[in-house]
Short mmCIF file of C-alpha atoms in Angstrom, two decimals:
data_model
loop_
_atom_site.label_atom_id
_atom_site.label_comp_id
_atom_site.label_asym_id
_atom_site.label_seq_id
_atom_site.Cartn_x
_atom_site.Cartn_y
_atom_site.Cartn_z
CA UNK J 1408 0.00 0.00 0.00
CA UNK J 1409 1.89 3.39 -1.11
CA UNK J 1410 2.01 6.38 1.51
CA UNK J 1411 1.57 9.58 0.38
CA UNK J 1412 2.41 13.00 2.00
CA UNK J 1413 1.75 16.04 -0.07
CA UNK J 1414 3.57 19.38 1.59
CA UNK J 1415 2.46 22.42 0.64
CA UNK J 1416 4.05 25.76 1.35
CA UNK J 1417 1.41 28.51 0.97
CA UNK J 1418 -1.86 29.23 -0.98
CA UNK J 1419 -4.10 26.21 -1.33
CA UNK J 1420 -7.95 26.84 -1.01
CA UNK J 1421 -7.36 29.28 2.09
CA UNK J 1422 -5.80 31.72 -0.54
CA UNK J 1423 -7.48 30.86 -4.20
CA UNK J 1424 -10.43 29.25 -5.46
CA UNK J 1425 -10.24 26.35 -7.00
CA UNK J 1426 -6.52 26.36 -6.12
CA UNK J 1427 -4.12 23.69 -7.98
CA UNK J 1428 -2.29 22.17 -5.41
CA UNK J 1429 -5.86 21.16 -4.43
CA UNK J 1430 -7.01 19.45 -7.58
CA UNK J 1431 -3.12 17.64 -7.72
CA UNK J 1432 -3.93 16.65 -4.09
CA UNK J 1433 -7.06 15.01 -5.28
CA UNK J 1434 -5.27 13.34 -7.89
CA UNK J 1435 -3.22 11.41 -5.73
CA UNK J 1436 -5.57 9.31 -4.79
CA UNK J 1437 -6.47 6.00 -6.77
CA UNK J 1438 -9.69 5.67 -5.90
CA UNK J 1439 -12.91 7.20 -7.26
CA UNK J 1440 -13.84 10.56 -6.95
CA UNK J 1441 -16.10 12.24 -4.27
CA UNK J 1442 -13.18 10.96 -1.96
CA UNK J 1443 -13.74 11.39 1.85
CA UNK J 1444 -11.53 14.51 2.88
CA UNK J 1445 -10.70 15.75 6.63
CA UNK J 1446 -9.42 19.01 7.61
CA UNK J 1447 -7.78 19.49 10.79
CA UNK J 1448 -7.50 23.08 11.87
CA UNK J 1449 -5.35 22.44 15.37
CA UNK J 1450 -3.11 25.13 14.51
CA UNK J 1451 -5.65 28.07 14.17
CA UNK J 1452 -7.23 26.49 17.27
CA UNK J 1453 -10.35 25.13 15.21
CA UNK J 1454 -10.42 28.64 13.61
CA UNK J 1455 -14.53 28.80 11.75
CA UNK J 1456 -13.99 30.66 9.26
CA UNK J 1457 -10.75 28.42 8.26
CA UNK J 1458 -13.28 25.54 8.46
CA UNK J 1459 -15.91 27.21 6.38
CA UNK J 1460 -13.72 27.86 3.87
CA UNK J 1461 -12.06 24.22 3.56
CA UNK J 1462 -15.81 23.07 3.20
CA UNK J 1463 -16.78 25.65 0.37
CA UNK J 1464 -13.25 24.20 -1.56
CA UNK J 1465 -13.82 20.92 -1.25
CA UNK J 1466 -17.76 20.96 -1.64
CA UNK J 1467 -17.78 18.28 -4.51
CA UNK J 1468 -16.03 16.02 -2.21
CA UNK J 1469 -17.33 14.21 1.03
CA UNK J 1470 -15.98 16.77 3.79
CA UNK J 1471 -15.66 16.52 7.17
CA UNK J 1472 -13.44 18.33 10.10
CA UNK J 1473 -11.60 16.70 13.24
CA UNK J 1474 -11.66 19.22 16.11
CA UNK J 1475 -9.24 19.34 19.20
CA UNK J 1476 -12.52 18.07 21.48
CA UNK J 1477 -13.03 14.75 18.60
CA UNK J 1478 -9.14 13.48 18.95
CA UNK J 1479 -10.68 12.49 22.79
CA UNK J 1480 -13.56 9.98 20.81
CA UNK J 1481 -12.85 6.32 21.50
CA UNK J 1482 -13.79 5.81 17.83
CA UNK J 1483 -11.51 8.36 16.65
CA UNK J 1484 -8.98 6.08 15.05
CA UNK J 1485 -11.61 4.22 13.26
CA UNK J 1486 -12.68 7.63 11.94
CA UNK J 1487 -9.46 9.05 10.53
CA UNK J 1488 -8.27 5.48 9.14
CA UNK J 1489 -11.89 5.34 6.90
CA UNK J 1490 -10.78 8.82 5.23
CA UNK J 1491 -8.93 8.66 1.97
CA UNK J 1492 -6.92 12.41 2.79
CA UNK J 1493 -6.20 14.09 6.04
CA UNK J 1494 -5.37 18.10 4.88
CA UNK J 1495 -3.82 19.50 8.02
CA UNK J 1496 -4.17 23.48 8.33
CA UNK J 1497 -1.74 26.33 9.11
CA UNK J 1498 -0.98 28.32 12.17
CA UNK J 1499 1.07 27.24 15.18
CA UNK J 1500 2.91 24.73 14.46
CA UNK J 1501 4.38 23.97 18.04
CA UNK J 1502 0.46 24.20 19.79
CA UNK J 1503 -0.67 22.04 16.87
CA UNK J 1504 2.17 19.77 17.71
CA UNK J 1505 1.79 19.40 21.34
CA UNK J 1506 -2.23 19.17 21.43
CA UNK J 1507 -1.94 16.03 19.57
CA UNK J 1508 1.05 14.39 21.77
CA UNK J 1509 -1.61 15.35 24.76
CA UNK J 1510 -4.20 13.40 23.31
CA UNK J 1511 -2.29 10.68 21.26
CA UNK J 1512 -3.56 12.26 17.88
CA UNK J 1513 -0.08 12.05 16.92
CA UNK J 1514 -0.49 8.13 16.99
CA UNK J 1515 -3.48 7.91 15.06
CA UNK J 1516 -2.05 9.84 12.49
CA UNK J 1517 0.59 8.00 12.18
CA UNK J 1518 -1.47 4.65 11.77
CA UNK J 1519 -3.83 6.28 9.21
CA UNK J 1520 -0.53 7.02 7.11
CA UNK J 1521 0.75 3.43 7.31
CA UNK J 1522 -2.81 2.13 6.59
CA UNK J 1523 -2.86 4.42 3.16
CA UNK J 1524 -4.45 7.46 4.39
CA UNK J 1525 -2.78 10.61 2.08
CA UNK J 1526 -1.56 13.21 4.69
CA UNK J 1527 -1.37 17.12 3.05
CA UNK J 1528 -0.77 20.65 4.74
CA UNK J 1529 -0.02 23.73 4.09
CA UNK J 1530 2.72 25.50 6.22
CA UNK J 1531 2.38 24.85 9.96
CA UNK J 1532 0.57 21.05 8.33
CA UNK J 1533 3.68 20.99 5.91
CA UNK J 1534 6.70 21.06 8.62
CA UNK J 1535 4.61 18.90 11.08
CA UNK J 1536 5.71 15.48 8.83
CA UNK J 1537 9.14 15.74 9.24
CA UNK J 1538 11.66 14.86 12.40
CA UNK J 1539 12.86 18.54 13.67
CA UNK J 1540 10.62 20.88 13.20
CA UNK J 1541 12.40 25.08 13.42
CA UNK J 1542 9.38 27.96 13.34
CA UNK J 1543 8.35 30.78 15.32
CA UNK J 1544 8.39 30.52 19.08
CA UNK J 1545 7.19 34.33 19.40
CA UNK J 1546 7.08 37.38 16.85
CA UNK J 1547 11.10 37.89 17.47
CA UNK J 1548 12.47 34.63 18.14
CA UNK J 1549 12.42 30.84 16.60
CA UNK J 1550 12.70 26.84 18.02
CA UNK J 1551 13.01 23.82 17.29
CA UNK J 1552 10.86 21.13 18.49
CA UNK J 1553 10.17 17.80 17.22
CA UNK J 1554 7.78 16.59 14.66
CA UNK J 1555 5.92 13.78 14.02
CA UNK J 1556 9.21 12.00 12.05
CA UNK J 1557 6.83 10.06 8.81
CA UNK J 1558 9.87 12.14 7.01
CA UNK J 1559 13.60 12.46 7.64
CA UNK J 1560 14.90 15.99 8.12
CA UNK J 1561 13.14 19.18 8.57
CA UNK J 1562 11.19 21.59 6.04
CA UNK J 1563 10.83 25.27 6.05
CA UNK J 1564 7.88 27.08 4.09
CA UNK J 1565 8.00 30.46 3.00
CA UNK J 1566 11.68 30.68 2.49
CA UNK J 1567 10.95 33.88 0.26
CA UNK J 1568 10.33 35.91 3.49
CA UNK J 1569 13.64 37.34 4.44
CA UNK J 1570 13.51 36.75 8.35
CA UNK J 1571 12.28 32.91 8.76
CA UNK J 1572 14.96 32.41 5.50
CA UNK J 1573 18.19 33.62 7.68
CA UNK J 1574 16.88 32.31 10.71
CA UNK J 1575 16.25 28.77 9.26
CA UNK J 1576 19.82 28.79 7.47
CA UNK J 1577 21.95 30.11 10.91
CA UNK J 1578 19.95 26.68 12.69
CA UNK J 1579 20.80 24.79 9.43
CA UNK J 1580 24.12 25.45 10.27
CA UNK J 1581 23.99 24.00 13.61
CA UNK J 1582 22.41 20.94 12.73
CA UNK J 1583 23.34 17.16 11.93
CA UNK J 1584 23.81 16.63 8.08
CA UNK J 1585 20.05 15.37 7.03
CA UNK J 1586 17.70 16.21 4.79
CA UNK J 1587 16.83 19.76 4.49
CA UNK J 1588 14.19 21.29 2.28
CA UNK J 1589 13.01 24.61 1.85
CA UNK J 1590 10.30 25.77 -0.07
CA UNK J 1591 8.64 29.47 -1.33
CA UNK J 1592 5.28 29.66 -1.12
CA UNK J 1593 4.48 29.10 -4.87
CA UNK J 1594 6.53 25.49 -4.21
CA UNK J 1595 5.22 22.34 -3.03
CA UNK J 1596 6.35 19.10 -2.36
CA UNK J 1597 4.88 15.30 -3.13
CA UNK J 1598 6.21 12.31 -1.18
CA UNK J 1599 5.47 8.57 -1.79
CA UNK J 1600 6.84 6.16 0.74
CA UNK J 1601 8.97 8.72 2.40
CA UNK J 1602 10.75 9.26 -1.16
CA UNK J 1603 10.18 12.88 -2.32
CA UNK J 1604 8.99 12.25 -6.17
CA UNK J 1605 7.59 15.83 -7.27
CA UNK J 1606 8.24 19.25 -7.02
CA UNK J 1607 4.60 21.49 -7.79
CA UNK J 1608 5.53 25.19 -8.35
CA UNK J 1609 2.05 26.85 -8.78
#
C-alpha cells in the first residue's frame, strides 16, 4: 500500500479558489472521486472561518473536520483510518504539535498514514511530517521542536520571506547533516513512501 504525503508551502484553497495544489492533491488518490476529505484546523485552534472555507473548496467532495474536542472519541482512530486524505491546516505549528502528543492524535495519524491514508498541509501542516521541526516561538524569536518524524529531516515554508529564511539557514548550520528542504510559497512538495517524487511550483 503506497504512503503519500503532499507538503504544501502557501496558498491552497485558504488563498485561491479552486486552487491547484488542491485538484493535484485530489489526484493522488487512486480511488474514485467524491473521496472522503478531513481538515484538521489544530493550529488556528479550530479557527470557523478556516473551516468554512475548507468546506466551500472541497464541496464536490465528502468533507468533514476533526476538532481538538473529537481526537478524545474512543472511535476516533476508526474515523481518521476510513478517510482517503487528512489536509492538516496552518498556524502554530508547536500548539498544533503538542495538542496532539496530549491526546495521542499524533499516533493515530501515524497509523492512518501506514494504513494508506494521504496526509497534506499547508505551512504549519507541511513542517509537522518531518523529524525537527524550526518555526516561530514568538514574533522575534524561533525553536526547534520535534515533529511527528513520517519524514527524515526538517522543512521550512515560506523561504521567500527574508527573516524565517536567515533564521532557518543560521539553525541549518547547527544541525546534523540530514535532509533539508526549503520551499517558497508558490513550491510544493509530493512524497510517496517517504521518497520525495515531485516538485509542484504553482
Amino acid at each position: 500500500m503506497e504512503r503519500h504525503i503532499l507538503a504544501i508551502s502557501s496558498g491552497g484553497f485558504s488563498k485561491e479558489d479552486e486552487a491547484y495544489i488542491d485538484e493535484y492533491l485530489l489526484k493522488i488518490s487512486i480511488k474514485q472521486k467524491p473521496l472522503k476529505i478531513a481538515f484538521i484546523a489544530t493550529a488556528s485552534n479550530d479557527a470557523p472561518d478556516y473551516i468554512n472555507k475548507f468546506y466551500g473548496a472541497f464541496k464536490t467532495e465528502h468533507a468533514s473536520h476533526i476538532t481538538i474536542k473529537d481526537f478524545e472519541n474512543s472511535n476516533i482512530q476508526e474515523t481518521v483510518n476510513s478517510l482517503d486524505v487528512v489536509y492538516v491546516g496552518g498556524g502554530n505549528t508547536q500548539y498544533m504539535l503538542e495538542t496532539w502528543q496530549r491526546t495521542h492524535f499524533n499516533m493515530v495519524l501515524r497509523d492512518a498514514y501506514q494504513n494508506g491514508v494521504i496526509l497534506a498541509g499547508i505551512s504549519a501542516g507541511a513542517m509537522c511530517w518531518f523529524e525537527t521541526c524550526y518555526s516561530e516561538k514568538n514574533d522575534e524569536e524561533y525553536e526547534e521542536f520535534k515533529g511527528l518524524g513520517m519524514l527524515k529531516g526538517s522543512l521550512c515554508p515560506h523561504y521567500n520571506d527574508e527573516k524565517r529564511c536567515k533564521a532557518f539557514d543560521n539553525w541549518v548550520i547547527t544541525q546534523p547533516k540530514s535532509n533539508i528542504y526549503t520551499l517558497e510559497d508558490n513550491e510544493n512538495l509530493h512524497f510517496r513512501d517517504e521518497k520525495l517524487i515531485a516538485k509542484i511550483v504553482v
